Amino acid sequence: MGNVSQKVFSVMHYVANKVQRPAVILLYHRVTTLQQDPQELSVTPVNFNAQLTHLASDYTVLDADRFLYHVKNKKAFPERSVFITFDDGYADNYHEALPILTQREVPALFYITTSKLNTPYELWWDDLERILLTDSNLPPVLKININGRMWQYPTNTLMAIRETYYALQQVLRFCKPDMIDAAMAQLYEWSGKDATGRPSHRLMTWDELKGMNNAAYATIGCHTHRHPAVGMLSYEEQLAEIGKSKEILEGTLGAPQVHFSYPFGGRKFLGSKRYYNADSIKACKELGLQLVTANYYGQVHSWSNPYALPRILVRDWPIDVFRRHMQQFFKY
Ligand SMILES: [Zn+2]
């Protein structure tokens, strides 16, 4: 804990967790083995299996209905309650995570981004990685128009390319979906690569999504259509982005959707940049969503706001590291 505000938060969490037993929501993205993972969002099947084995034996893992019941009715959680969630809708969730969840009899909620389902296309940050970090044969400079402004990035060394990748990733995450698409089109042209993605980075097909929905240990939730930082959109645009993913999932699965997670979902912001805001919460209520999760550190109590619940990101931790983190998550 490096700075004063972190210490203040730890003390607040510690006191709140003493007042009432907390629940912790874990956030995963992928369970697979990748050649490179610059966002560090993938957990290997071996580590995931060990993590679930530990959760099944030492914690109470709640399914989506049970978790929703406690949040909606403002009821205190059973001791050491954990709720497992996945963001984005990668195909590996179905092929690699689900079999392990089923084998360990541990439930999880899968939030799905709908725009690239059943296509060979990748989500834009993966696409950015594919273009910049999987081929060193790139032009030495990238000039790109983002949102009407020209940017220039060096791409003449591996280090420069890596820095450009991280810089673009920060800029694009606060752009509207059309601007991201326009930036990606320029990157395809500049690199000579097309939009077709890697099979290792695709999202689920319709059949895989339906299979997931029918599985005993999986529940489906919404995660917008095109994965924008909804806090950068007007109220109407938020309603449309969130609403479209809900509509597509309901149409495909034939079941009402009540779960949602904010893309990116951090609570921190830079100047006017927001991942979500008061309009996002209003839009979620308007759409009839009942349990909405964000992505910032914290525990859930009966008094937590069900429209911006904290979640804790799980990394590719070996079991001893995971065990230590889990103990901490319930304390501070
Ligand atoms: Zn996401």
GROMACS .gro file of C-alpha atoms and ligand atoms in nm:
model
  333
    1MET     CA    1   0.000   0.000   0.000
    2GLY     CA    2   0.197   0.291  -0.131
    3ASN     CA    3   0.002   0.610  -0.084
    4VAL     CA    4  -0.229   0.785   0.157
    5SER     CA    5  -0.556   0.730  -0.032
    6GLN     CA    6  -0.484   0.356  -0.058
    7LYS     CA    7  -0.427   0.346   0.317
    8VAL     CA    8  -0.751   0.534   0.380
    9PHE     CA    9  -0.937   0.285   0.156
   10SER     CA   10  -0.780  -0.012   0.336
   11VAL     CA   11  -0.890   0.124   0.672
   12MET     CA   12  -1.243   0.187   0.541
   13HIS     CA   13  -1.259  -0.163   0.391
   14TYR     CA   14  -1.122  -0.317   0.710
   15VAL     CA   15  -1.387  -0.144   0.924
   16ALA     CA   16  -1.672  -0.228   0.681
   17ASN     CA   17  -1.562  -0.593   0.667
   18LYS     CA   18  -1.561  -0.606   1.048
   19VAL     CA   19  -1.912  -0.460   1.062
   20GLN     CA   20  -2.049  -0.717   0.815
   21ARG     CA   21  -1.910  -1.027   0.644
   22PRO     CA   22  -1.827  -0.921   0.289
   23ALA     CA   23  -1.862  -1.100  -0.042
   24VAL     CA   24  -1.594  -1.070  -0.306
   25ILE     CA   25  -1.658  -1.064  -0.681
   26LEU     CA   26  -1.373  -1.201  -0.889
   27LEU     CA   27  -1.312  -1.083  -1.244
   28TYR     CA   28  -1.163  -1.309  -1.510
   29HIS     CA   29  -1.138  -1.258  -1.886
   30ARG     CA   30  -0.975  -1.562  -2.042
   31VAL     CA   31  -0.867  -1.914  -1.949
   32THR     CA   32  -0.617  -2.033  -2.206
   33THR     CA   33  -0.248  -2.040  -2.292
   34LEU     CA   34  -0.131  -1.752  -2.511
   35GLN     CA   35   0.201  -1.680  -2.680
   36GLN     CA   36   0.189  -1.330  -2.538
   37ASP     CA   37  -0.057  -1.152  -2.314
   38PRO     CA   38   0.035  -0.782  -2.295
   39GLN     CA   39  -0.280  -0.695  -2.096
   40GLU     CA   40  -0.219  -0.987  -1.857
   41LEU     CA   41  -0.584  -1.091  -1.871
   42SER     CA   42  -0.543  -1.464  -1.933
   43VAL     CA   43  -0.515  -1.736  -1.670
   44THR     CA   44  -0.369  -2.073  -1.773
   45PRO     CA   45  -0.599  -2.377  -1.737
   46VAL     CA   46  -0.358  -2.525  -1.479
   47ASN     CA   47  -0.372  -2.217  -1.256
   48PHE     CA   48  -0.748  -2.177  -1.308
   49ASN     CA   49  -0.808  -2.537  -1.205
   50ALA     CA   50  -0.600  -2.489  -0.889
   51GLN     CA   51  -0.775  -2.158  -0.811
   52LEU     CA   52  -1.120  -2.319  -0.844
   53THR     CA   53  -1.020  -2.618  -0.635
   54HIS     CA   54  -0.916  -2.378  -0.359
   55LEU     CA   55  -1.237  -2.172  -0.391
   56ALA     CA   56  -1.455  -2.485  -0.385
   57SER     CA   57  -1.293  -2.612  -0.067
   58ASP     CA   58  -1.236  -2.292   0.134
   59TYR     CA   59  -1.506  -2.048   0.016
   60THR     CA   60  -1.878  -2.034  -0.059
   61VAL     CA   61  -1.909  -1.973  -0.434
   62LEU     CA   62  -2.254  -1.828  -0.507
   63ASP     CA   63  -2.428  -1.861  -0.842
   64ALA     CA   64  -2.579  -1.559  -1.018
   65ASP     CA   65  -2.933  -1.611  -0.883
   66ARG     CA   66  -2.815  -1.646  -0.526
   67PHE     CA   67  -2.583  -1.348  -0.550
   68LEU     CA   68  -2.861  -1.137  -0.704
   69TYR     CA   69  -3.097  -1.242  -0.425
   70HIS     CA   70  -2.858  -1.114  -0.157
   71VAL     CA   71  -2.784  -0.788  -0.339
   72LYS     CA   72  -3.150  -0.715  -0.425
   73ASN     CA   73  -3.283  -0.795  -0.079
   74LYS     CA   74  -2.989  -0.631   0.097
   75LYS     CA   75  -2.922  -0.950   0.289
   76ALA     CA   76  -2.584  -1.021   0.444
   77PHE     CA   77  -2.383  -1.284   0.258
   78PRO     CA   78  -2.288  -1.629   0.387
   79GLU     CA   79  -1.938  -1.645   0.525
   80ARG     CA   80  -1.655  -1.619   0.269
   81SER     CA   81  -1.892  -1.567  -0.025
   82VAL     CA   82  -1.734  -1.543  -0.368
   83PHE     CA   83  -1.899  -1.461  -0.699
   84ILE     CA   84  -1.704  -1.550  -1.014
   85THR     CA   85  -1.746  -1.340  -1.328
   86PHE     CA   86  -1.591  -1.336  -1.675
   87ASP     CA   87  -1.588  -1.038  -1.913
   88ASP     CA   88  -1.602  -1.015  -2.293
   89GLY     CA   89  -1.723  -1.352  -2.427
   90TYR     CA   90  -1.407  -1.520  -2.558
   91ALA     CA   91  -1.450  -1.867  -2.709
   92ASP     CA   92  -1.201  -2.007  -2.456
   93ASN     CA   93  -1.458  -1.933  -2.183
   94TYR     CA   94  -1.668  -2.210  -2.336
   95HIS     CA   95  -1.390  -2.449  -2.440
   96GLU     CA   96  -1.142  -2.412  -2.154
   97ALA     CA   97  -1.305  -2.242  -1.852
   98LEU     CA   98  -1.647  -2.411  -1.858
   99PRO     CA   99  -1.520  -2.773  -1.845
  100ILE     CA  100  -1.310  -2.687  -1.538
  101LEU     CA  101  -1.600  -2.503  -1.371
  102THR     CA  102  -1.825  -2.802  -1.442
  103GLN     CA  103  -1.571  -3.051  -1.314
  104ARG     CA  104  -1.521  -2.851  -0.992
  105GLU     CA  105  -1.897  -2.779  -0.966
  106VAL     CA  106  -1.831  -2.407  -0.936
  107PRO     CA  107  -2.072  -2.156  -1.099
  108ALA     CA  108  -1.974  -1.839  -1.289
  109LEU     CA  109  -2.138  -1.550  -1.472
  110PHE     CA  110  -2.021  -1.465  -1.826
  111TYR     CA  111  -2.069  -1.108  -1.949
  112ILE     CA  112  -2.082  -1.104  -2.329
  113THR     CA  113  -1.985  -0.829  -2.576
  114THR     CA  114  -2.210  -0.896  -2.874
  115SER     CA  115  -2.071  -0.712  -3.181
  116LYS     CA  116  -1.801  -0.970  -3.269
  117LEU     CA  117  -1.986  -1.287  -3.168
  118ASN     CA  118  -1.992  -1.548  -3.444
  119THR     CA  119  -1.734  -1.358  -3.655
  120PRO     CA  120  -1.361  -1.410  -3.724
  121TYR     CA  121  -1.291  -1.058  -3.591
  122GLU     CA  122  -1.110  -0.969  -3.272
  123LEU     CA  123  -1.195  -0.712  -3.008
  124TRP     CA  124  -1.003  -0.394  -3.092
  125TRP     CA  125  -0.731  -0.420  -2.825
  126ASP     CA  126  -0.650  -0.772  -2.941
  127ASP     CA  127  -0.654  -0.649  -3.298
  128LEU     CA  128  -0.411  -0.373  -3.200
  129GLU     CA  129  -0.184  -0.638  -3.049
  130ARG     CA  130  -0.210  -0.855  -3.361
  131ILE     CA  131  -0.115  -0.565  -3.588
  132LEU     CA  132   0.163  -0.414  -3.376
  133LEU     CA  133   0.309  -0.695  -3.168
  134THR     CA  134   0.299  -1.007  -3.385
  135ASP     CA  135   0.506  -0.881  -3.678
  136SER     CA  136   0.818  -0.665  -3.675
  137ASN     CA  137   0.792  -0.585  -4.045
  138LEU     CA  138   0.608  -0.255  -4.002
  139PRO     CA  139   0.665   0.092  -4.152
  140PRO     CA  140   0.895   0.305  -3.929
  141VAL     CA  141   0.634   0.566  -3.840
  142LEU     CA  142   0.262   0.550  -3.776
  143LYS     CA  143   0.057   0.859  -3.859
  144ILE     CA  144  -0.302   0.816  -3.756
  145ASN     CA  145  -0.609   1.035  -3.739
  146ILE     CA  146  -0.805   0.973  -3.421
  147ASN     CA  147  -1.115   1.178  -3.360
  148GLY     CA  148  -1.004   1.450  -3.605
  149ARG     CA  149  -0.659   1.487  -3.455
  150MET     CA  150  -0.337   1.361  -3.616
  151TRP     CA  151  -0.109   1.150  -3.399
  152GLN     CA  152   0.238   1.032  -3.486
  153TYR     CA  153   0.405   0.732  -3.324
  154PRO     CA  154   0.749   0.583  -3.387
  155THR     CA  155   0.742   0.215  -3.490
  156ASN     CA  156   1.105   0.172  -3.594
  157THR     CA  157   1.222  -0.044  -3.301
  158LEU     CA  158   1.057  -0.323  -3.101
  159MET     CA  159   1.062  -0.101  -2.794
  160ALA     CA  160   0.899   0.188  -2.985
  161ILE     CA  161   0.633  -0.046  -3.123
  162ARG     CA  162   0.555  -0.174  -2.776
  163GLU     CA  163   0.525   0.178  -2.639
  164THR     CA  164   0.303   0.274  -2.933
  165TYR     CA  165   0.079  -0.025  -2.859
  166TYR     CA  166   0.030   0.081  -2.495
  167ALA     CA  167  -0.015   0.448  -2.588
  168LEU     CA  168  -0.278   0.377  -2.857
  169GLN     CA  169  -0.453   0.139  -2.624
  170GLN     CA  170  -0.490   0.421  -2.368
  171VAL     CA  171  -0.615   0.671  -2.630
  172LEU     CA  172  -0.862   0.438  -2.802
  173ARG     CA  173  -1.031   0.311  -2.487
  174PHE     CA  174  -1.184   0.656  -2.434
  175CYS     CA  175  -1.300   0.693  -2.797
  176LYS     CA  176  -1.649   0.629  -2.928
  177PRO     CA  177  -1.697   0.299  -3.119
  178ASP     CA  178  -1.707   0.465  -3.464
  179MET     CA  179  -1.376   0.642  -3.392
  180ILE     CA  180  -1.217   0.315  -3.285
  181ASP     CA  181  -1.338   0.147  -3.606
  182ALA     CA  182  -1.196   0.437  -3.810
  183ALA     CA  183  -0.860   0.412  -3.631
  184MET     CA  184  -0.847   0.035  -3.685
  185ALA     CA  185  -0.923   0.080  -4.058
  186GLN     CA  186  -0.618   0.309  -4.083
  187LEU     CA  187  -0.406   0.053  -3.897
  188TYR     CA  188  -0.508  -0.227  -4.137
  189GLU     CA  189  -0.413  -0.007  -4.431
  190TRP     CA  190  -0.084   0.108  -4.274
  191SER     CA  191   0.026  -0.246  -4.176
  192GLY     CA  192  -0.104  -0.419  -4.487
  193LYS     CA  193  -0.304  -0.658  -4.270
  194ASP     CA  194  -0.675  -0.718  -4.299
  195ALA     CA  195  -0.941  -0.736  -4.032
  196THR     CA  196  -0.953  -1.116  -4.011
  197GLY     CA  197  -0.847  -1.214  -3.663
  198ARG     CA  198  -0.664  -1.504  -3.502
  199PRO     CA  199  -0.874  -1.810  -3.411
  200SER     CA  200  -0.706  -1.798  -3.067
  201HIS     CA  201  -0.864  -1.457  -3.001
  202ARG     CA  202  -1.214  -1.502  -3.137
  203LEU     CA  203  -1.533  -1.466  -2.937
  204MET     CA  204  -1.799  -1.736  -2.910
  205THR     CA  205  -2.016  -1.853  -3.197
  206TRP     CA  206  -2.396  -1.852  -3.155
  207ASP     CA  207  -2.384  -2.226  -3.084
  208GLU     CA  208  -2.111  -2.188  -2.823
  209LEU     CA  209  -2.308  -1.906  -2.659
  210LYS     CA  210  -2.620  -2.123  -2.648
  211GLY     CA  211  -2.416  -2.413  -2.511
  212MET     CA  212  -2.283  -2.184  -2.241
  213ASN     CA  213  -2.633  -2.061  -2.159
  214ASN     CA  214  -2.758  -2.419  -2.122
  215ALA     CA  215  -2.469  -2.528  -1.903
  216ALA     CA  216  -2.543  -2.598  -1.537
  217TYR     CA  217  -2.258  -2.385  -1.404
  218ALA     CA  218  -2.287  -2.081  -1.632
  219THR     CA  219  -2.510  -1.775  -1.643
  220ILE     CA  220  -2.501  -1.512  -1.920
  221GLY     CA  221  -2.493  -1.133  -1.877
  222CYS     CA  222  -2.455  -0.826  -2.103
  223HIS     CA  223  -2.134  -0.625  -2.161
  224THR     CA  224  -2.249  -0.374  -2.432
  225HIS     CA  225  -2.251  -0.431  -2.808
  226ARG     CA  226  -1.916  -0.276  -2.910
  227HIS     CA  227  -1.736  -0.244  -2.575
  228PRO     CA  228  -1.701   0.136  -2.543
  229ALA     CA  229  -1.624   0.321  -2.220
  230VAL     CA  230  -1.993   0.408  -2.177
  231GLY     CA  231  -1.901   0.709  -1.962
  232MET     CA  232  -1.780   0.880  -2.283
  233LEU     CA  233  -2.121   0.845  -2.450
  234SER     CA  234  -2.441   1.050  -2.426
  235TYR     CA  235  -2.728   0.902  -2.228
  236GLU     CA  236  -2.904   0.800  -2.551
  237GLU     CA  237  -2.589   0.638  -2.688
  238GLN     CA  238  -2.540   0.445  -2.364
  239LEU     CA  239  -2.897   0.326  -2.375
  240ALA     CA  240  -2.843   0.207  -2.735
  241GLU     CA  241  -2.505   0.033  -2.669
  242ILE     CA  242  -2.616  -0.145  -2.354
  243GLY     CA  243  -2.966  -0.209  -2.489
  244LYS     CA  244  -2.839  -0.364  -2.812
  245SER     CA  245  -2.632  -0.628  -2.632
  246LYS     CA  246  -2.930  -0.708  -2.411
  247GLU     CA  247  -3.161  -0.735  -2.712
  248ILE     CA  248  -2.922  -0.962  -2.906
  249LEU     CA  249  -2.867  -1.192  -2.609
  250GLU     CA  250  -3.238  -1.209  -2.532
  251GLY     CA  251  -3.319  -1.279  -2.898
  252THR     CA  252  -3.054  -1.551  -2.927
  253LEU     CA  253  -3.110  -1.716  -2.590
  254GLY     CA  254  -3.482  -1.655  -2.551
  255ALA     CA  255  -3.443  -1.548  -2.188
  256PRO     CA  256  -3.457  -1.208  -2.013
  257GLN     CA  257  -3.115  -1.063  -1.924
  258VAL     CA  258  -3.069  -0.887  -1.590
  259HIS     CA  259  -2.688  -0.884  -1.555
  260PHE     CA  260  -2.445  -0.626  -1.690
  261SER     CA  261  -2.083  -0.521  -1.642
  262TYR     CA  262  -1.928  -0.191  -1.751
  263PRO     CA  263  -1.657  -0.228  -2.018
  264PHE     CA  264  -1.318  -0.144  -1.860
  265GLY     CA  265  -1.521  -0.043  -1.556
  266GLY     CA  266  -1.258   0.143  -1.355
  267ARG     CA  267  -1.368   0.410  -1.110
  268LYS     CA  268  -1.062   0.628  -1.171
  269PHE     CA  269  -1.070   0.894  -1.438
  270LEU     CA  270  -0.841   1.143  -1.605
  271GLY     CA  271  -0.990   1.489  -1.657
  272SER     CA  272  -1.319   1.436  -1.839
  273LYS     CA  273  -1.253   1.067  -1.912
  274ARG     CA  274  -1.494   0.826  -1.747
  275TYR     CA  275  -1.556   0.453  -1.783
  276TYR     CA  276  -1.910   0.498  -1.649
  277ASN     CA  277  -2.113   0.777  -1.489
  278ALA     CA  278  -2.454   0.859  -1.338
  279ASP     CA  279  -2.618   0.829  -1.683
  280SER     CA  280  -2.483   0.473  -1.711
  281ILE     CA  281  -2.661   0.377  -1.391
  282LYS     CA  282  -2.978   0.550  -1.513
  283ALA     CA  283  -2.958   0.363  -1.847
  284CYS     CA  284  -2.911   0.027  -1.671
  285LYS     CA  285  -3.217   0.092  -1.454
  286GLU     CA  286  -3.420   0.203  -1.756
  287LEU     CA  287  -3.328  -0.122  -1.936
  288GLY     CA  288  -3.438  -0.336  -1.643
  289LEU     CA  289  -3.091  -0.462  -1.552
  290GLN     CA  290  -3.072  -0.568  -1.190
  291LEU     CA  291  -2.711  -0.642  -1.104
  292VAL     CA  292  -2.432  -0.431  -1.251
  293THR     CA  293  -2.063  -0.472  -1.180
  294ALA     CA  294  -1.768  -0.238  -1.230
  295ASN     CA  295  -1.395  -0.302  -1.205
  296TYR     CA  296  -1.238  -0.146  -0.899
  297TYR     CA  297  -1.101  -0.291  -0.579
  298GLY     CA  298  -1.348  -0.349  -0.296
  299GLN     CA  299  -1.585  -0.589  -0.120
  300VAL     CA  300  -1.962  -0.619  -0.147
  301HIS     CA  301  -2.191  -0.566   0.153
  302SER     CA  302  -2.568  -0.553   0.188
  303TRP     CA  303  -2.549  -0.173   0.156
  304SER     CA  304  -2.344  -0.172  -0.169
  305ASN     CA  305  -2.491  -0.004  -0.477
  306PRO     CA  306  -2.613  -0.289  -0.704
  307TYR     CA  307  -2.547  -0.068  -1.011
  308ALA     CA  308  -2.170  -0.031  -0.961
  309LEU     CA  309  -2.041  -0.323  -0.756
  310PRO     CA  310  -1.665  -0.358  -0.709
  311ARG     CA  311  -1.482  -0.650  -0.866
  312ILE     CA  312  -1.129  -0.773  -0.812
  313LEU     CA  313  -0.922  -0.872  -1.113
  314VAL     CA  314  -0.756  -1.214  -1.095
  315ARG     CA  315  -0.421  -1.254  -1.268
  316ASP     CA  316  -0.245  -1.572  -1.376
  317TRP     CA  317  -0.149  -1.644  -1.017
  318PRO     CA  318  -0.012  -1.980  -0.906
  319ILE     CA  319  -0.207  -2.129  -0.618
  320ASP     CA  320   0.008  -1.999  -0.330
  321VAL     CA  321  -0.015  -1.640  -0.461
  322PHE     CA  322  -0.389  -1.677  -0.524
  323ARG     CA  323  -0.450  -1.815  -0.175
  324ARG     CA  324  -0.267  -1.519  -0.018
  325HIS     CA  325  -0.459  -1.268  -0.231
  326MET     CA  326  -0.793  -1.427  -0.141
  327GLN     CA  327  -0.719  -1.387   0.231
  328GLN     CA  328  -0.635  -1.021   0.173
  329PHE     CA  329  -0.945  -0.958  -0.039
  330PHE     CA  330  -1.168  -1.047   0.255
  331LYS     CA  331  -0.981  -0.826   0.500
  332TYR     CA  332  -0.875  -0.495   0.343
  333ZN      ZN  333  -1.462  -0.604  -2.125
   0.00000   0.00000   0.00000
